[in-house]
Amino acid sequence: MMNVRLPSMRSLQTLIAVAQTGSFSEAAKVLHVSQSTVSKQIQQLEEGIGQPLFERHAGGVRLNRVGEPYLTMISASVNDITNATAQARQQSARHESVSLLVPPSFASLWLIPQLPVFKSQHPDISVVVSASDYVPQGKESELDILIRCQPHQQAGAQGVCLIHEHLSLVASVTLLPEPLDRTALLSEVPVLSHLTRPSLWEQFWQQFGLADSNPQYGAGFEHFFMALEGVKQQMGMALIPTFMVSAALSNDQIVNPLGLSIDSGYGYYLYSARYKQRSPAVMQVINWLYDTLKGDLARHPISKSV
């Protein structure tokens, strides 16, 4: 196999472009080259294989009985090589990389807004963030840091609690009744359901003696970041982790109309294999996460008033 003369990546990419567009001229536009360059690449490829790959017709070209299975077999490999090369180039341009898998709302509402600060403090560390509530099978060993939101009693022995989850009642100012009181608020403003945590509102009603209330249930959302957007769009009230919503509260985009929040019994737990923590970069990220979340909590203390 080492003696087989392989086609160039450029010719294979040209083949894919011509097959997708059905035209040498359109492929040239996609590849930002001249039509003659496309024709030359296809000619060289066909000569190397020893078979024509296209049928010419009045409307352009299409793969023939040799070209169709050939394209099927090489497409995935060309894509893999392209992605692997791009990834290698990106990695060579930085000193150290730390991979994280975090809950989607944690990523969008807290982590991403904080990353510019981390980058300014640690310019030689690149943080690669994926967002999911679940760890893809077989990917555990590829992660440097995993953050999960889970009940305290379910946290593993290796997990470190970064922050306890307190949920604040939040609403758009424009939806608040006048005069503002608890009865009017609950009767006039819908509450947004949390699809993955359906018991949150019941927990809230029980804690504040509102079990007999008859709230209006509005739209339901899977993630906190969706519920927060629903609040901003004046769809109703929601319960959002205080540390995730503190920026929106401080900018007066939304308010906690009654100053109420509850401890959900959940926490955000960090997991990282011991051998991963031998990396100074991984430890820098872990320490930064812990310190920043604690500092955020100190700047925005939890209100539990009734």
PDB file of N, CA and C in Angstrom, residues 109-174:
ATOM      1  N   LEU A 109     -24.878  31.627  30.865  1.00  0.00           N
ATOM      2  CA  LEU A 109     -25.227  32.720  31.770  1.00  0.00           C
ATOM      3  C   LEU A 109     -24.088  33.141  32.693  1.00  0.00           C
ATOM      4  N   TRP A 110     -23.128  32.248  32.945  1.00  0.00           N
ATOM      5  CA  TRP A 110     -22.065  32.628  33.876  1.00  0.00           C
ATOM      6  C   TRP A 110     -20.666  32.469  33.294  1.00  0.00           C
ATOM      7  N   LEU A 111     -20.332  31.280  32.792  1.00  0.00           N
ATOM      8  CA  LEU A 111     -18.947  31.012  32.418  1.00  0.00           C
ATOM      9  C   LEU A 111     -18.466  31.883  31.263  1.00  0.00           C
ATOM     10  N   ILE A 112     -19.213  31.904  30.169  1.00  0.00           N
ATOM     11  CA  ILE A 112     -18.762  32.653  28.991  1.00  0.00           C
ATOM     12  C   ILE A 112     -18.578  34.145  29.295  1.00  0.00           C
ATOM     13  N   PRO A 113     -19.509  34.799  30.005  1.00  0.00           N
ATOM     14  CA  PRO A 113     -19.263  36.206  30.353  1.00  0.00           C
ATOM     15  C   PRO A 113     -18.026  36.423  31.221  1.00  0.00           C
ATOM     16  N   GLN A 114     -17.604  35.393  31.978  1.00  0.00           N
ATOM     17  CA  GLN A 114     -16.445  35.524  32.858  1.00  0.00           C
ATOM     18  C   GLN A 114     -15.127  35.221  32.159  1.00  0.00           C
ATOM     19  N   LEU A 115     -15.165  34.522  31.034  1.00  0.00           N
ATOM     20  CA  LEU A 115     -13.928  34.053  30.398  1.00  0.00           C
ATOM     21  C   LEU A 115     -12.967  35.173  29.969  1.00  0.00           C
ATOM     22  N   PRO A 116     -13.461  36.334  29.511  1.00  0.00           N
ATOM     23  CA  PRO A 116     -12.496  37.402  29.179  1.00  0.00           C
ATOM     24  C   PRO A 116     -11.625  37.793  30.365  1.00  0.00           C
ATOM     25  N   VAL A 117     -12.186  37.767  31.564  1.00  0.00           N
ATOM     26  CA  VAL A 117     -11.395  38.087  32.755  1.00  0.00           C
ATOM     27  C   VAL A 117     -10.321  37.028  32.957  1.00  0.00           C
ATOM     28  N   PHE A 118     -10.720  35.748  32.827  1.00  0.00           N
ATOM     29  CA  PHE A 118      -9.742  34.671  32.977  1.00  0.00           C
ATOM     30  C   PHE A 118      -8.626  34.813  31.940  1.00  0.00           C
ATOM     31  N   LYS A 119      -8.992  35.113  30.696  1.00  0.00           N
ATOM     32  CA  LYS A 119      -7.998  35.229  29.622  1.00  0.00           C
ATOM     33  C   LYS A 119      -7.015  36.362  29.897  1.00  0.00           C
ATOM     34  N   SER A 120      -7.518  37.444  30.465  1.00  0.00           N
ATOM     35  CA  SER A 120      -6.621  38.562  30.774  1.00  0.00           C
ATOM     36  C   SER A 120      -5.638  38.199  31.883  1.00  0.00           C
ATOM     37  N   GLN A 121      -6.077  37.313  32.786  1.00  0.00           N
ATOM     38  CA  GLN A 121      -5.213  36.891  33.888  1.00  0.00           C
ATOM     39  C   GLN A 121      -4.285  35.752  33.494  1.00  0.00           C
ATOM     40  N   HIS A 122      -4.728  34.917  32.539  1.00  0.00           N
ATOM     41  CA  HIS A 122      -3.949  33.741  32.136  1.00  0.00           C
ATOM     42  C   HIS A 122      -3.900  33.654  30.617  1.00  0.00           C
ATOM     43  N   PRO A 123      -3.156  34.548  29.965  1.00  0.00           N
ATOM     44  CA  PRO A 123      -3.157  34.585  28.495  1.00  0.00           C
ATOM     45  C   PRO A 123      -2.580  33.339  27.838  1.00  0.00           C
ATOM     46  N   ASP A 124      -1.814  32.533  28.563  1.00  0.00           N
ATOM     47  CA  ASP A 124      -1.197  31.352  27.974  1.00  0.00           C
ATOM     48  C   ASP A 124      -2.059  30.093  28.102  1.00  0.00           C
ATOM     49  N   ILE A 125      -3.258  30.231  28.684  1.00  0.00           N
ATOM     50  CA  ILE A 125      -4.137  29.074  28.850  1.00  0.00           C
ATOM     51  C   ILE A 125      -5.382  29.281  27.988  1.00  0.00           C
ATOM     52  N   SER A 126      -5.687  28.295  27.165  1.00  0.00           N
ATOM     53  CA  SER A 126      -6.884  28.341  26.338  1.00  0.00           C
ATOM     54  C   SER A 126      -7.928  27.398  26.925  1.00  0.00           C
ATOM     55  N   VAL A 127      -9.103  27.935  27.195  1.00  0.00           N
ATOM     56  CA  VAL A 127     -10.194  27.142  27.756  1.00  0.00           C
ATOM     57  C   VAL A 127     -11.125  26.711  26.628  1.00  0.00           C
ATOM     58  N   VAL A 128     -11.357  25.406  26.525  1.00  0.00           N
ATOM     59  CA  VAL A 128     -12.228  24.836  25.487  1.00  0.00           C
ATOM     60  C   VAL A 128     -13.490  24.335  26.179  1.00  0.00           C
ATOM     61  N   VAL A 129     -14.625  24.949  25.880  1.00  0.00           N
ATOM     62  CA  VAL A 129     -15.863  24.691  26.622  1.00  0.00           C
ATOM     63  C   VAL A 129     -16.856  23.913  25.767  1.00  0.00           C
ATOM     64  N   SER A 130     -17.385  22.824  26.331  1.00  0.00           N
ATOM     65  CA  SER A 130     -18.524  22.107  25.763  1.00  0.00           C
ATOM     66  C   SER A 130     -19.658  22.181  26.781  1.00  0.00           C
ATOM     67  N   ALA A 131     -20.896  22.169  26.286  1.00  0.00           N
ATOM     68  CA  ALA A 131     -22.046  22.308  27.190  1.00  0.00           C
ATOM     69  C   ALA A 131     -23.003  21.143  27.012  1.00  0.00           C
ATOM     70  N   SER A 132     -23.274  20.451  28.106  1.00  0.00           N
ATOM     71  CA  SER A 132     -24.230  19.349  28.104  1.00  0.00           C
ATOM     72  C   SER A 132     -24.537  18.970  29.547  1.00  0.00           C
ATOM     73  N   ASP A 133     -25.727  18.437  29.753  1.00  0.00           N
ATOM     74  CA  ASP A 133     -26.069  17.926  31.083  1.00  0.00           C
ATOM     75  C   ASP A 133     -25.585  16.494  31.271  1.00  0.00           C
ATOM     76  N   TYR A 134     -25.084  15.906  30.197  1.00  0.00           N
ATOM     77  CA  TYR A 134     -24.648  14.511  30.254  1.00  0.00           C
ATOM     78  C   TYR A 134     -23.263  14.371  29.631  1.00  0.00           C
ATOM     79  N   VAL A 135     -22.485  13.419  30.124  1.00  0.00           N
ATOM     80  CA  VAL A 135     -21.159  13.151  29.581  1.00  0.00           C
ATOM     81  C   VAL A 135     -21.309  12.140  28.451  1.00  0.00           C
ATOM     82  N   PRO A 136     -20.910  12.490  27.226  1.00  0.00           N
ATOM     83  CA  PRO A 136     -21.000  11.523  26.128  1.00  0.00           C
ATOM     84  C   PRO A 136     -20.208  10.263  26.452  1.00  0.00           C
ATOM     85  N   GLN A 137     -20.760   9.121  26.121  1.00  0.00           N
ATOM     86  CA  GLN A 137     -20.113   7.851  26.430  1.00  0.00           C
ATOM     87  C   GLN A 137     -18.743   7.780  25.776  1.00  0.00           C
ATOM     88  N   GLY A 138     -17.765   7.390  26.572  1.00  0.00           N
ATOM     89  CA  GLY A 138     -16.410   7.237  26.070  1.00  0.00           C
ATOM     90  C   GLY A 138     -15.595   8.512  26.055  1.00  0.00           C
ATOM     91  N   LYS A 139     -16.200   9.641  26.483  1.00  0.00           N
ATOM     92  CA  LYS A 139     -15.506  10.927  26.427  1.00  0.00           C
ATOM     93  C   LYS A 139     -14.935  11.351  27.783  1.00  0.00           C
ATOM     94  N   GLU A 140     -15.197  10.560  28.828  1.00  0.00           N
ATOM     95  CA  GLU A 140     -14.781  10.968  30.169  1.00  0.00           C
ATOM     96  C   GLU A 140     -13.282  11.260  30.247  1.00  0.00           C
ATOM     97  N   SER A 141     -12.478  10.401  29.642  1.00  0.00           N
ATOM     98  CA  SER A 141     -11.024  10.547  29.752  1.00  0.00           C
ATOM     99  C   SER A 141     -10.497  11.746  28.985  1.00  0.00           C
ATOM    100  N   GLU A 142     -11.296  12.271  28.046  1.00  0.00           N
ATOM    101  CA  GLU A 142     -10.844  13.410  27.249  1.00  0.00           C
ATOM    102  C   GLU A 142     -11.049  14.737  27.978  1.00  0.00           C
ATOM    103  N   LEU A 143     -11.856  14.726  29.034  1.00  0.00           N
ATOM    104  CA  LEU A 143     -12.178  15.966  29.739  1.00  0.00           C
ATOM    105  C   LEU A 143     -11.160  16.257  30.837  1.00  0.00           C
ATOM    106  N   ASP A 144     -10.768  17.515  30.942  1.00  0.00           N
ATOM    107  CA  ASP A 144      -9.933  17.924  32.072  1.00  0.00           C
ATOM    108  C   ASP A 144     -10.794  18.251  33.286  1.00  0.00           C
ATOM    109  N   ILE A 145     -11.927  18.901  33.039  1.00  0.00           N
ATOM    110  CA  ILE A 145     -12.813  19.333  34.122  1.00  0.00           C
ATOM    111  C   ILE A 145     -14.259  19.078  33.725  1.00  0.00           C
ATOM    112  N   LEU A 146     -15.010  18.475  34.623  1.00  0.00           N
ATOM    113  CA  LEU A 146     -16.439  18.266  34.441  1.00  0.00           C
ATOM    114  C   LEU A 146     -17.178  18.988  35.560  1.00  0.00           C
ATOM    115  N   ILE A 147     -18.191  19.766  35.216  1.00  0.00           N
ATOM    116  CA  ILE A 147     -19.033  20.421  36.214  1.00  0.00           C
ATOM    117  C   ILE A 147     -20.462  19.926  36.020  1.00  0.00           C
ATOM    118  N   ARG A 148     -21.052  19.443  37.097  1.00  0.00           N
ATOM    119  CA  ARG A 148     -22.406  18.925  37.037  1.00  0.00           C
ATOM    120  C   ARG A 148     -23.275  19.603  38.097  1.00  0.00           C
ATOM    121  N   CYS A 149     -24.523  19.859  37.744  1.00  0.00           N
ATOM    122  CA  CYS A 149     -25.504  20.345  38.709  1.00  0.00           C
ATOM    123  C   CYS A 149     -26.281  19.138  39.212  1.00  0.00           C
ATOM    124  N   GLN A 150     -26.219  18.878  40.515  1.00  0.00           N
ATOM    125  CA  GLN A 150     -26.864  17.686  41.046  1.00  0.00           C
ATOM    126  C   GLN A 150     -27.243  17.881  42.503  1.00  0.00           C
ATOM    127  N   PRO A 151     -28.207  17.074  42.985  1.00  0.00           N
ATOM    128  CA  PRO A 151     -28.553  17.152  44.409  1.00  0.00           C
ATOM    129  C   PRO A 151     -27.335  16.848  45.268  1.00  0.00           C
ATOM    130  N   HIS A 152     -27.248  17.504  46.414  1.00  0.00           N
ATOM    131  CA  HIS A 152     -26.072  17.313  47.267  1.00  0.00           C
ATOM    132  C   HIS A 152     -25.880  15.850  47.642  1.00  0.00           C
ATOM    133  N   GLN A 153     -26.970  15.135  47.896  1.00  0.00           N
ATOM    134  CA  GLN A 153     -26.844  13.755  48.354  1.00  0.00           C
ATOM    135  C   GLN A 153     -26.390  12.816  47.234  1.00  0.00           C
ATOM    136  N   GLN A 154     -26.467  13.281  45.976  1.00  0.00           N
ATOM    137  CA  GLN A 154     -26.041  12.436  44.862  1.00  0.00           C
ATOM    138  C   GLN A 154     -24.622  12.730  44.401  1.00  0.00           C
ATOM    139  N   ALA A 155     -24.017  13.743  44.962  1.00  0.00           N
ATOM    140  CA  ALA A 155     -22.664  14.115  44.541  1.00  0.00           C
ATOM    141  C   ALA A 155     -21.678  13.014  44.931  1.00  0.00           C
ATOM    142  N   GLY A 156     -20.774  12.696  44.031  1.00  0.00           N
ATOM    143  CA  GLY A 156     -19.777  11.679  44.312  1.00  0.00           C
ATOM    144  C   GLY A 156     -18.728  12.170  45.285  1.00  0.00           C
ATOM    145  N   ALA A 157     -18.012  11.222  45.855  1.00  0.00           N
ATOM    146  CA  ALA A 157     -16.984  11.568  46.844  1.00  0.00           C
ATOM    147  C   ALA A 157     -15.875  12.418  46.243  1.00  0.00           C
ATOM    148  N   GLN A 158     -15.671  12.294  44.941  1.00  0.00           N
ATOM    149  CA  GLN A 158     -14.599  13.045  44.292  1.00  0.00           C
ATOM    150  C   GLN A 158     -15.027  14.446  43.870  1.00  0.00           C
ATOM    151  N   GLY A 159     -16.310  14.750  44.025  1.00  0.00           N
ATOM    152  CA  GLY A 159     -16.792  16.051  43.584  1.00  0.00           C
ATOM    153  C   GLY A 159     -16.522  17.147  44.596  1.00  0.00           C
ATOM    154  N   VAL A 160     -16.181  18.326  44.086  1.00  0.00           N
ATOM    155  CA  VAL A 160     -15.973  19.505  44.920  1.00  0.00           C
ATOM    156  C   VAL A 160     -17.097  20.488  44.629  1.00  0.00           C
ATOM    157  N   CYS A 161     -17.850  20.869  45.657  1.00  0.00           N
ATOM    158  CA  CYS A 161     -18.967  21.794  45.465  1.00  0.00           C
ATOM    159  C   CYS A 161     -18.433  23.209  45.248  1.00  0.00           C
ATOM    160  N   LEU A 162     -18.641  23.730  44.039  1.00  0.00           N
ATOM    161  CA  LEU A 162     -18.205  25.084  43.733  1.00  0.00           C
ATOM    162  C   LEU A 162     -19.146  26.116  44.345  1.00  0.00           C
ATOM    163  N   ILE A 163     -20.451  25.817  44.288  1.00  0.00           N
ATOM    164  CA  ILE A 163     -21.430  26.770  44.806  1.00  0.00           C
ATOM    165  C   ILE A 163     -22.761  26.051  45.009  1.00  0.00           C
ATOM    166  N   HIS A 164     -23.464  26.385  46.089  1.00  0.00           N
ATOM    167  CA  HIS A 164     -24.803  25.871  46.315  1.00  0.00           C
ATOM    168  C   HIS A 164     -25.776  26.642  45.433  1.00  0.00           C
ATOM    169  N   GLU A 165     -26.775  25.951  44.946  1.00  0.00           N
ATOM    170  CA  GLU A 165     -27.732  26.580  44.048  1.00  0.00           C
ATOM    171  C   GLU A 165     -28.882  27.218  44.829  1.00  0.00           C
ATOM    172  N   HIS A 166     -28.894  28.542  44.826  1.00  0.00           N
ATOM    173  CA  HIS A 166     -30.025  29.298  45.356  1.00  0.00           C
ATOM    174  C   HIS A 166     -30.780  29.877  44.163  1.00  0.00           C
ATOM    175  N   LEU A 167     -32.081  29.738  44.171  1.00  0.00           N
ATOM    176  CA  LEU A 167     -32.910  30.190  43.063  1.00  0.00           C
ATOM    177  C   LEU A 167     -33.653  31.457  43.454  1.00  0.00           C
ATOM    178  N   SER A 168     -33.508  32.492  42.643  1.00  0.00           N
ATOM    179  CA  SER A 168     -34.191  33.762  42.889  1.00  0.00           C
ATOM    180  C   SER A 168     -35.433  33.875  42.009  1.00  0.00           C
ATOM    181  N   LEU A 169     -36.485  34.443  42.582  1.00  0.00           N
ATOM    182  CA  LEU A 169     -37.685  34.748  41.813  1.00  0.00           C
ATOM    183  C   LEU A 169     -37.395  35.990  40.978  1.00  0.00           C
ATOM    184  N   VAL A 170     -37.573  35.894  39.667  1.00  0.00           N
ATOM    185  CA  VAL A 170     -37.269  37.036  38.799  1.00  0.00           C
ATOM    186  C   VAL A 170     -38.423  37.285  37.829  1.00  0.00           C
ATOM    187  N   ALA A 171     -38.588  38.559  37.480  1.00  0.00           N
ATOM    188  CA  ALA A 171     -39.672  38.951  36.568  1.00  0.00           C
ATOM    189  C   ALA A 171     -39.282  40.246  35.862  1.00  0.00           C
ATOM    190  N   SER A 172     -39.926  40.505  34.756  1.00  0.00           N
ATOM    191  CA  SER A 172     -39.750  41.767  34.054  1.00  0.00           C
ATOM    192  C   SER A 172     -40.523  42.865  34.780  1.00  0.00           C
ATOM    193  N   VAL A 173     -39.920  44.029  34.868  1.00  0.00           N
ATOM    194  CA  VAL A 173     -40.559  45.155  35.563  1.00  0.00           C
ATOM    195  C   VAL A 173     -41.909  45.487  34.947  1.00  0.00           C
ATOM    196  N   THR A 174     -42.011  45.361  33.631  1.00  0.00           N
ATOM    197  CA  THR A 174     -43.238  45.766  32.937  1.00  0.00           C
ATOM    198  C   THR A 174     -44.428  44.866  33.264  1.00  0.00           C
TER     199      THR A 174
END
